[in-house]
PDB file of C-alpha atoms in Angstrom:
ATOM      1  CA  ALA S   1       0.147   0.058  -0.128  1.00 64.00           C
ATOM      2  CA  GLN S   2       1.191   3.336  -0.930  1.00 68.00           C
ATOM      3  CA  THR S   3       2.049   5.822   2.136  1.00 90.00           C
ATOM      4  CA  VAL S   4       2.445   9.519   2.501  1.00 96.00           C
ATOM      5  CA  THR S   5       4.671  10.968   4.950  1.00 96.00           C
ATOM      6  CA  GLN S   6       4.776  14.588   6.150  1.00 97.00           C
ATOM      7  CA  SER S   7       7.272  15.023   8.739  1.00 94.00           C
ATOM      8  CA  GLN S   8       6.709  18.715   9.834  1.00 96.00           C
ATOM      9  CA  PRO S   9       3.373  18.694  12.002  1.00 95.00           C
ATOM     10  CA  GLU S  10       3.540  22.531  12.345  1.00 97.00           C
ATOM     11  CA  MET S  11       5.410  25.358  10.563  1.00 97.00           C
ATOM     12  CA  SER S  12       5.425  29.132  10.727  1.00 97.00           C
ATOM     13  CA  VAL S  13       6.729  31.868   8.447  1.00 98.00           C
ATOM     14  CA  GLN S  14       6.620  35.728   8.488  1.00 98.00           C
ATOM     15  CA  GLU S  15       4.241  37.236   5.884  1.00 97.00           C
ATOM     16  CA  ALA S  16       6.291  38.056   2.606  1.00 97.00           C
ATOM     17  CA  GLU S  17       8.869  35.171   3.271  1.00 98.00           C
ATOM     18  CA  THR S  18       9.262  31.868   1.476  1.00 98.00           C
ATOM     19  CA  VAL S  19       8.528  28.509   3.070  1.00 98.00           C
ATOM     20  CA  THR S  20       8.786  24.965   2.227  1.00 98.00           C
ATOM     21  CA  LEU S  21       6.732  22.218   3.191  1.00 98.00           C
ATOM     22  CA  SER S  22       8.218  18.498   2.880  1.00 98.00           C
ATOM     23  CA  CYS S  23       6.310  15.392   1.845  1.00 98.00           C
ATOM     24  CA  THR S  24       7.610  11.878   0.824  1.00 97.00           C
ATOM     25  CA  TYR S  25       5.944   8.851  -0.116  1.00 97.00           C
ATOM     26  CA  ASP S  26       6.356   5.104  -0.776  1.00 95.00           C
ATOM     27  CA  THR S  27       5.306   3.534  -3.604  1.00 93.00           C
ATOM     28  CA  SER S  28       6.516   0.684  -6.328  1.00 91.00           C
ATOM     29  CA  GLU S  29       4.348   2.258  -9.134  1.00 90.00           C
ATOM     30  CA  SER S  30       6.098   4.199 -11.790  1.00 89.00           C
ATOM     31  CA  ASN S  31       2.954   6.495 -13.035  1.00 90.00           C
ATOM     32  CA  TYR S  32       1.095   8.212 -10.485  1.00 92.00           C
ATOM     33  CA  TYR S  33      -0.174  11.636  -9.244  1.00 93.00           C
ATOM     34  CA  LEU S  34       0.643  13.921  -6.652  1.00 95.00           C
ATOM     35  CA  PHE S  35      -1.278  16.720  -5.066  1.00 95.00           C
ATOM     36  CA  TRP S  36      -1.078  19.194  -2.476  1.00 97.00           C
ATOM     37  CA  TYR S  37      -4.326  20.341  -0.942  1.00 97.00           C
ATOM     38  CA  LYS S  38      -5.159  23.518   1.378  1.00 97.00           C
ATOM     39  CA  GLN S  39      -7.629  23.192   4.300  1.00 97.00           C
ATOM     40  CA  PRO S  40      -8.170  26.689   5.804  1.00 95.00           C
ATOM     41  CA  PRO S  41     -10.306  26.953   9.157  1.00 92.00           C
ATOM     42  CA  SER S  42     -13.410  26.856   6.942  1.00 91.00           C
ATOM     43  CA  ARG S  43     -12.612  23.126   6.485  1.00 92.00           C
ATOM     44  CA  GLN S  44     -12.902  23.091   2.922  1.00 93.00           C
ATOM     45  CA  MET S  45     -10.508  20.986   0.949  1.00 95.00           C
ATOM     46  CA  ILE S  46      -8.677  23.059  -1.833  1.00 95.00           C
ATOM     47  CA  LEU S  47      -6.610  21.862  -4.506  1.00 94.00           C
ATOM     48  CA  VAL S  48      -3.094  23.996  -4.585  1.00 96.00           C
ATOM     49  CA  ILE S  49      -1.205  21.901  -7.138  1.00 95.00           C
ATOM     50  CA  ARG S  50      -0.945  18.696  -8.750  1.00 93.00           C
ATOM     51  CA  GLN S  51       2.134  16.913 -10.528  1.00 94.00           C
ATOM     52  CA  GLU S  52       2.032  13.769 -13.104  1.00 92.00           C
ATOM     53  CA  ALA S  53       5.022  11.572 -12.183  1.00 92.00           C
ATOM     54  CA  TYR S  54       5.706  11.046 -15.832  1.00 90.00           C
ATOM     55  CA  LYS S  55       6.573  14.963 -16.080  1.00 89.00           C
ATOM     56  CA  GLN S  56      10.083  15.830 -15.300  1.00 85.00           C
ATOM     57  CA  GLN S  57       9.023  19.503 -15.255  1.00 91.00           C
ATOM     58  CA  ASN S  58       7.897  20.567 -11.812  1.00 94.00           C
ATOM     59  CA  ALA S  59       4.622  22.113 -11.287  1.00 93.00           C
ATOM     60  CA  THR S  60       3.854  25.857 -10.568  1.00 93.00           C
ATOM     61  CA  GLU S  61       0.665  27.868  -9.870  1.00 93.00           C
ATOM     62  CA  ASN S  62       1.425  31.433  -9.231  1.00 95.00           C
ATOM     63  CA  ARG S  63       3.247  31.751  -5.754  1.00 97.00           C
ATOM     64  CA  PHE S  64       3.229  28.012  -5.157  1.00 97.00           C
ATOM     65  CA  SER S  65       5.664  25.487  -6.549  1.00 97.00           C
ATOM     66  CA  VAL S  66       6.790  22.111  -6.297  1.00 97.00           C
ATOM     67  CA  ASN S  67      10.203  20.273  -6.002  1.00 97.00           C
ATOM     68  CA  PHE S  68       9.494  16.823  -7.461  1.00 96.00           C
ATOM     69  CA  GLN S  69      12.065  14.116  -6.945  1.00 96.00           C
ATOM     70  CA  LYS S  70      11.055  10.965  -8.380  1.00 95.00           C
ATOM     71  CA  ALA S  71      13.935   8.945  -7.658  1.00 94.00           C
ATOM     72  CA  ALA S  72      13.936  10.155  -3.718  1.00 96.00           C
ATOM     73  CA  LYS S  73      10.235   9.883  -3.556  1.00 96.00           C
ATOM     74  CA  SER S  74       9.721  13.550  -2.571  1.00 97.00           C
ATOM     75  CA  PHE S  75       7.332  16.033  -3.152  1.00 97.00           C
ATOM     76  CA  SER S  76       7.956  19.383  -1.459  1.00 98.00           C
ATOM     77  CA  LEU S  77       5.743  22.676  -1.673  1.00 98.00           C
ATOM     78  CA  LYS S  78       7.146  25.894  -1.753  1.00 98.00           C
ATOM     79  CA  ILE S  79       5.174  29.059  -0.941  1.00 98.00           C
ATOM     80  CA  SER S  80       6.657  32.311  -2.103  1.00 98.00           C
ATOM     81  CA  ASP S  81       5.546  35.630  -0.739  1.00 98.00           C
ATOM     82  CA  SER S  82       3.733  33.992   2.275  1.00 98.00           C
ATOM     83  CA  GLN S  83       0.192  35.898   2.587  1.00 97.00           C
ATOM     84  CA  LEU S  84      -1.938  35.784   5.875  1.00 97.00           C
ATOM     85  CA  GLY S  85      -4.509  34.033   3.818  1.00 96.00           C
ATOM     86  CA  ASP S  86      -1.978  30.811   3.530  1.00 98.00           C
ATOM     87  CA  THR S  87      -2.645  30.020   6.759  1.00 97.00           C
ATOM     88  CA  ALA S  88      -4.167  26.757   6.701  1.00 97.00           C
ATOM     89  CA  MET S  89      -3.443  22.992   7.258  1.00 97.00           C
ATOM     90  CA  TYR S  90      -1.761  21.289   4.217  1.00 98.00           C
ATOM     91  CA  PHE S  91      -2.079  17.804   2.933  1.00 97.00           C
ATOM     92  CA  CYS S  92       0.233  15.794   0.363  1.00 97.00           C
ATOM     93  CA  ALA S  93      -1.685  13.182  -1.451  1.00 96.00           C
ATOM     94  CA  PHE S  94      -0.851  10.526  -3.679  1.00 94.00           C
ATOM     95  CA  MET S  95      -2.952   8.469  -6.201  1.00 91.00           C
ATOM     96  CA  LYS S  96      -1.906   5.939  -8.581  1.00 88.00           C
ATOM     97  CA  TRP S  97      -2.325   6.195 -12.331  1.00 82.00           C
ATOM     98  CA  GLY S  98      -5.867   4.657 -13.482  1.00 76.00           C
ATOM     99  CA  ASN S  99      -6.722   4.446  -9.768  1.00 72.00           C
ATOM    100  CA  ASN S 100      -9.282   6.531  -7.749  1.00 74.00           C
ATOM    101  CA  ASP S 101      -8.053   5.721  -4.178  1.00 82.00           C
ATOM    102  CA  MET S 102      -6.238   8.851  -3.116  1.00 90.00           C
ATOM    103  CA  ARG S 103      -3.996   8.372  -0.010  1.00 93.00           C
ATOM    104  CA  PHE S 104      -3.157  11.558   2.230  1.00 95.00           C
ATOM    105  CA  GLY S 105      -0.444  12.410   4.696  1.00 96.00           C
ATOM    106  CA  ALA S 106      -1.220  13.472   8.090  1.00 95.00           C
ATOM    107  CA  GLY S 107      -0.806  17.298   7.116  1.00 96.00           C
ATOM    108  CA  THR S 108       1.299  20.130   8.179  1.00 97.00           C
ATOM    109  CA  ARG S 109      -0.238  23.191   9.903  1.00 97.00           C
ATOM    110  CA  LEU S 110       1.125  26.496   8.737  1.00 98.00           C
ATOM    111  CA  THR S 111       0.874  29.784  10.425  1.00 98.00           C
ATOM    112  CA  VAL S 112       1.715  32.921   8.436  1.00 98.00           C
ATOM    113  CA  LYS S 113       2.577  35.626  10.960  1.00 97.00           C
ATOM    114  CA  PRO S 114       2.164  39.383  10.390  1.00 96.00           C
TER     115      PRO S 114
ATOM    116  CA  ASN D   1     -22.637  26.149  -8.863  1.00 61.00           C
ATOM    117  CA  ALA D   2     -23.238  24.102  -5.581  1.00 72.00           C
ATOM    118  CA  GLY D   3     -20.519  21.357  -6.280  1.00 93.00           C
ATOM    119  CA  VAL D   4     -20.479  18.893  -3.560  1.00 96.00           C
ATOM    120  CA  THR D   5     -22.869  19.202  -0.588  1.00 96.00           C
ATOM    121  CA  GLN D   6     -22.921  17.469   2.615  1.00 97.00           C
ATOM    122  CA  THR D   7     -25.566  17.220   5.083  1.00 96.00           C
ATOM    123  CA  PRO D   8     -25.717  17.888   8.062  1.00 96.00           C
ATOM    124  CA  LYS D   9     -22.676  20.127   8.574  1.00 95.00           C
ATOM    125  CA  PHE D  10     -22.504  19.152  12.407  1.00 96.00           C
ATOM    126  CA  ARG D  11     -24.150  16.330  14.521  1.00 96.00           C
ATOM    127  CA  VAL D  12     -24.178  14.879  18.103  1.00 97.00           C
ATOM    128  CA  LEU D  13     -24.751  11.104  18.465  1.00 97.00           C
ATOM    129  CA  LYS D  14     -25.095   9.030  21.530  1.00 97.00           C
ATOM    130  CA  THR D  15     -23.393   5.893  21.605  1.00 97.00           C
ATOM    131  CA  GLY D  16     -25.359   3.125  19.876  1.00 97.00           C
ATOM    132  CA  GLN D  17     -27.606   5.554  17.818  1.00 97.00           C
ATOM    133  CA  SER D  18     -27.750   5.313  13.924  1.00 96.00           C
ATOM    134  CA  MET D  19     -27.603   8.105  11.315  1.00 95.00           C
ATOM    135  CA  THR D  20     -26.963   8.796   7.578  1.00 97.00           C
ATOM    136  CA  LEU D  21     -24.773  11.325   6.311  1.00 97.00           C
ATOM    137  CA  LEU D  22     -25.999  12.704   2.871  1.00 97.00           C
ATOM    138  CA  CYS D  23     -23.689  13.552  -0.175  1.00 98.00           C
ATOM    139  CA  ALA D  24     -25.120  15.340  -3.206  1.00 97.00           C
ATOM    140  CA  GLN D  25     -23.165  16.337  -6.085  1.00 96.00           C
ATOM    141  CA  ASP D  26     -24.442  18.306  -9.153  1.00 95.00           C
ATOM    142  CA  MET D  27     -21.442  17.721 -11.651  1.00 92.00           C
ATOM    143  CA  ASN D  28     -22.578  14.458 -13.181  1.00 91.00           C
ATOM    144  CA  HIS D  29     -19.287  12.719 -11.683  1.00 91.00           C
ATOM    145  CA  GLU D  30     -19.380   9.059 -11.817  1.00 91.00           C
ATOM    146  CA  TYR D  31     -17.098   8.418  -8.924  1.00 92.00           C
ATOM    147  CA  MET D  32     -17.767   9.426  -5.148  1.00 95.00           C
ATOM    148  CA  TYR D  33     -15.960   8.801  -1.969  1.00 96.00           C
ATOM    149  CA  TRP D  34     -16.326   8.997   1.659  1.00 98.00           C
ATOM    150  CA  TYR D  35     -13.221   9.698   3.880  1.00 97.00           C
ATOM    151  CA  ARG D  36     -12.872  10.678   7.558  1.00 97.00           C
ATOM    152  CA  GLN D  37     -10.374  13.263   8.938  1.00 97.00           C
ATOM    153  CA  ASP D  38      -8.671  12.543  12.302  1.00 94.00           C
ATOM    154  CA  PRO D  39      -6.057  14.730  14.063  1.00 89.00           C
ATOM    155  CA  GLY D  40      -2.399  13.358  12.813  1.00 86.00           C
ATOM    156  CA  MET D  41      -3.947  11.053  10.723  1.00 87.00           C
ATOM    157  CA  GLY D  42      -5.082  12.996   7.523  1.00 92.00           C
ATOM    158  CA  LEU D  43      -7.859  11.704   5.487  1.00 95.00           C
ATOM    159  CA  ARG D  44      -8.806   8.168   5.186  1.00 95.00           C
ATOM    160  CA  LEU D  45     -10.866   6.426   2.650  1.00 95.00           C
ATOM    161  CA  ILE D  46     -14.073   4.663   4.089  1.00 96.00           C
ATOM    162  CA  HIS D  47     -15.791   3.582   0.857  1.00 96.00           C
ATOM    163  CA  TYR D  48     -16.275   4.707  -2.486  1.00 95.00           C
ATOM    164  CA  SER D  49     -18.471   4.166  -5.618  1.00 95.00           C
ATOM    165  CA  VAL D  50     -17.720   4.203  -9.247  1.00 91.00           C
ATOM    166  CA  GLY D  51     -21.135   4.564 -10.580  1.00 92.00           C
ATOM    167  CA  GLU D  52     -24.698   4.199  -9.520  1.00 94.00           C
ATOM    168  CA  GLY D  53     -25.583   1.019  -7.611  1.00 94.00           C
ATOM    169  CA  THR D  54     -21.914   0.158  -6.906  1.00 94.00           C
ATOM    170  CA  THR D  55     -19.972   0.517  -3.907  1.00 96.00           C
ATOM    171  CA  ALA D  56     -16.483  -0.566  -2.607  1.00 94.00           C
ATOM    172  CA  LYS D  57     -14.559  -0.756   0.670  1.00 95.00           C
ATOM    173  CA  GLY D  58     -11.785   1.678   1.082  1.00 93.00           C
ATOM    174  CA  GLU D  59      -9.178   1.847   3.679  1.00 91.00           C
ATOM    175  CA  VAL D  60     -11.184   1.949   7.113  1.00 95.00           C
ATOM    176  CA  PRO D  61     -14.695   0.784   6.188  1.00 96.00           C
ATOM    177  CA  ASP D  62     -15.628  -1.160   9.260  1.00 96.00           C
ATOM    178  CA  GLY D  63     -18.742   0.096  11.259  1.00 96.00           C
ATOM    179  CA  TYR D  64     -20.088   2.071   8.016  1.00 98.00           C
ATOM    180  CA  ASN D  65     -22.117   1.204   5.355  1.00 97.00           C
ATOM    181  CA  VAL D  66     -23.073   3.389   2.129  1.00 97.00           C
ATOM    182  CA  SER D  67     -25.388   3.286  -0.682  1.00 97.00           C
ATOM    183  CA  ARG D  68     -25.387   4.847  -4.182  1.00 97.00           C
ATOM    184  CA  LEU D  69     -28.804   4.489  -5.558  1.00 95.00           C
ATOM    185  CA  LYS D  70     -28.813   7.687  -7.513  1.00 95.00           C
ATOM    186  CA  LYS D  71     -25.683   8.829  -9.594  1.00 95.00           C
ATOM    187  CA  GLN D  72     -25.849  12.272  -7.862  1.00 96.00           C
ATOM    188  CA  ASN D  73     -26.208  10.966  -4.210  1.00 97.00           C
ATOM    189  CA  PHE D  74     -23.730   9.035  -1.849  1.00 98.00           C
ATOM    190  CA  LEU D  75     -24.985   8.239   1.518  1.00 98.00           C
ATOM    191  CA  LEU D  76     -22.925   7.117   4.654  1.00 98.00           C
ATOM    192  CA  GLY D  77     -24.590   5.321   7.315  1.00 97.00           C
ATOM    193  CA  LEU D  78     -23.673   4.437  11.051  1.00 96.00           C
ATOM    194  CA  GLU D  79     -25.801   1.579  12.203  1.00 92.00           C
ATOM    195  CA  SER D  80     -24.472   1.815  15.669  1.00 96.00           C
ATOM    196  CA  ALA D  81     -22.432   4.680  16.461  1.00 96.00           C
ATOM    197  CA  ALA D  82     -19.318   4.300  18.685  1.00 97.00           C
ATOM    198  CA  PRO D  83     -17.166   7.230  20.171  1.00 97.00           C
ATOM    199  CA  SER D  84     -14.012   5.835  17.741  1.00 96.00           C
ATOM    200  CA  GLN D  85     -16.388   7.159  14.941  1.00 97.00           C
ATOM    201  CA  THR D  86     -16.197  10.726  16.181  1.00 97.00           C
ATOM    202  CA  SER D  87     -14.570  12.416  13.308  1.00 97.00           C
ATOM    203  CA  VAL D  88     -14.975  14.812  10.377  1.00 97.00           C
ATOM    204  CA  TYR D  89     -16.543  13.259   7.465  1.00 98.00           C
ATOM    205  CA  PHE D  90     -15.679  14.271   3.763  1.00 98.00           C
ATOM    206  CA  CYS D  91     -17.236  13.311   0.656  1.00 97.00           C
ATOM    207  CA  ALA D  92     -15.758  14.022  -2.651  1.00 96.00           C
ATOM    208  CA  SER D  93     -16.276  13.157  -6.518  1.00 94.00           C
ATOM    209  CA  SER D  94     -14.521  12.734  -9.765  1.00 90.00           C
ATOM    210  CA  TYR D  95     -15.017  11.820 -13.351  1.00 81.00           C
ATOM    211  CA  PRO D  96     -13.725   8.463 -14.034  1.00 73.00           C
ATOM    212  CA  GLY D  97     -10.128   8.280 -15.188  1.00 68.00           C
ATOM    213  CA  GLN D  98      -9.801  12.210 -14.297  1.00 64.00           C
ATOM    214  CA  GLY D  99      -8.941  11.684 -10.676  1.00 64.00           C
ATOM    215  CA  GLY D 100      -5.534  12.647 -11.767  1.00 72.00           C
ATOM    216  CA  TYR D 101      -6.996  16.025 -11.750  1.00 79.00           C
ATOM    217  CA  GLY D 102      -8.105  16.031  -8.171  1.00 84.00           C
ATOM    218  CA  TYR D 103     -11.241  15.579  -6.406  1.00 91.00           C
ATOM    219  CA  THR D 104     -13.810  17.912  -5.587  1.00 93.00           C
ATOM    220  CA  PHE D 105     -14.778  17.868  -2.007  1.00 95.00           C
ATOM    221  CA  GLY D 106     -17.771  19.004   0.072  1.00 96.00           C
ATOM    222  CA  SER D 107     -17.316  21.064   3.166  1.00 95.00           C
ATOM    223  CA  GLY D 108     -17.335  18.076   5.610  1.00 96.00           C
ATOM    224  CA  THR D 109     -19.701  17.236   8.581  1.00 97.00           C
ATOM    225  CA  ARG D 110     -18.280  17.119  11.974  1.00 97.00           C
ATOM    226  CA  LEU D 111     -19.725  14.171  14.066  1.00 97.00           C
ATOM    227  CA  THR D 112     -19.346  13.789  17.714  1.00 97.00           C
ATOM    228  CA  VAL D 113     -20.336  10.468  19.374  1.00 97.00           C
ATOM    229  CA  VAL D 114     -20.681  10.686  23.103  1.00 97.00           C
TER     230      VAL D 114
END
């Protein structure tokens, strides 16, 4: 079974600075998807960014980017120019290609300080 | 543009009581899922459905039953609630083969069993 590990239960960053959240996963699959979801206090799960494992280029969405290291099974999220609205729980998730069983890490609680 | 709607949003049950959580989606998604979210454990898949009239077990199915009588609705039932089922429950949906684009989540139901 695939497992997803987020080793940082909590992190904080000053507004306007950059922060990186870590995620590692364990799989024997070669084709899969990786995701970062944001969960603000409203509890809504919001897709931040996704990566297809067969693509070597790291995904980027505005201030959010990933560092995907397939060999190391690592998928970190970098948030640039942090904003107060980025304060949330962040979940890393994995899904095998052709499968609809998305597996989540335990989450990292990020606090952006003014 | 409702997306995925969960009812109720909050519920308190006594041990041994039963209840049904309702998930409704208006996006014509074929696949639907029920997850539970517990502190330090992320989201774990309870049951899922790949189409009307079908259901399958996920990672933590014990103590729950589901039904998908209509394509747009996915019901999660607790026949005899236990304190260990205190959790936040999320419903999600996706198109077949398009789970790689991420799921659409509801806003969750906070269930407390006393």
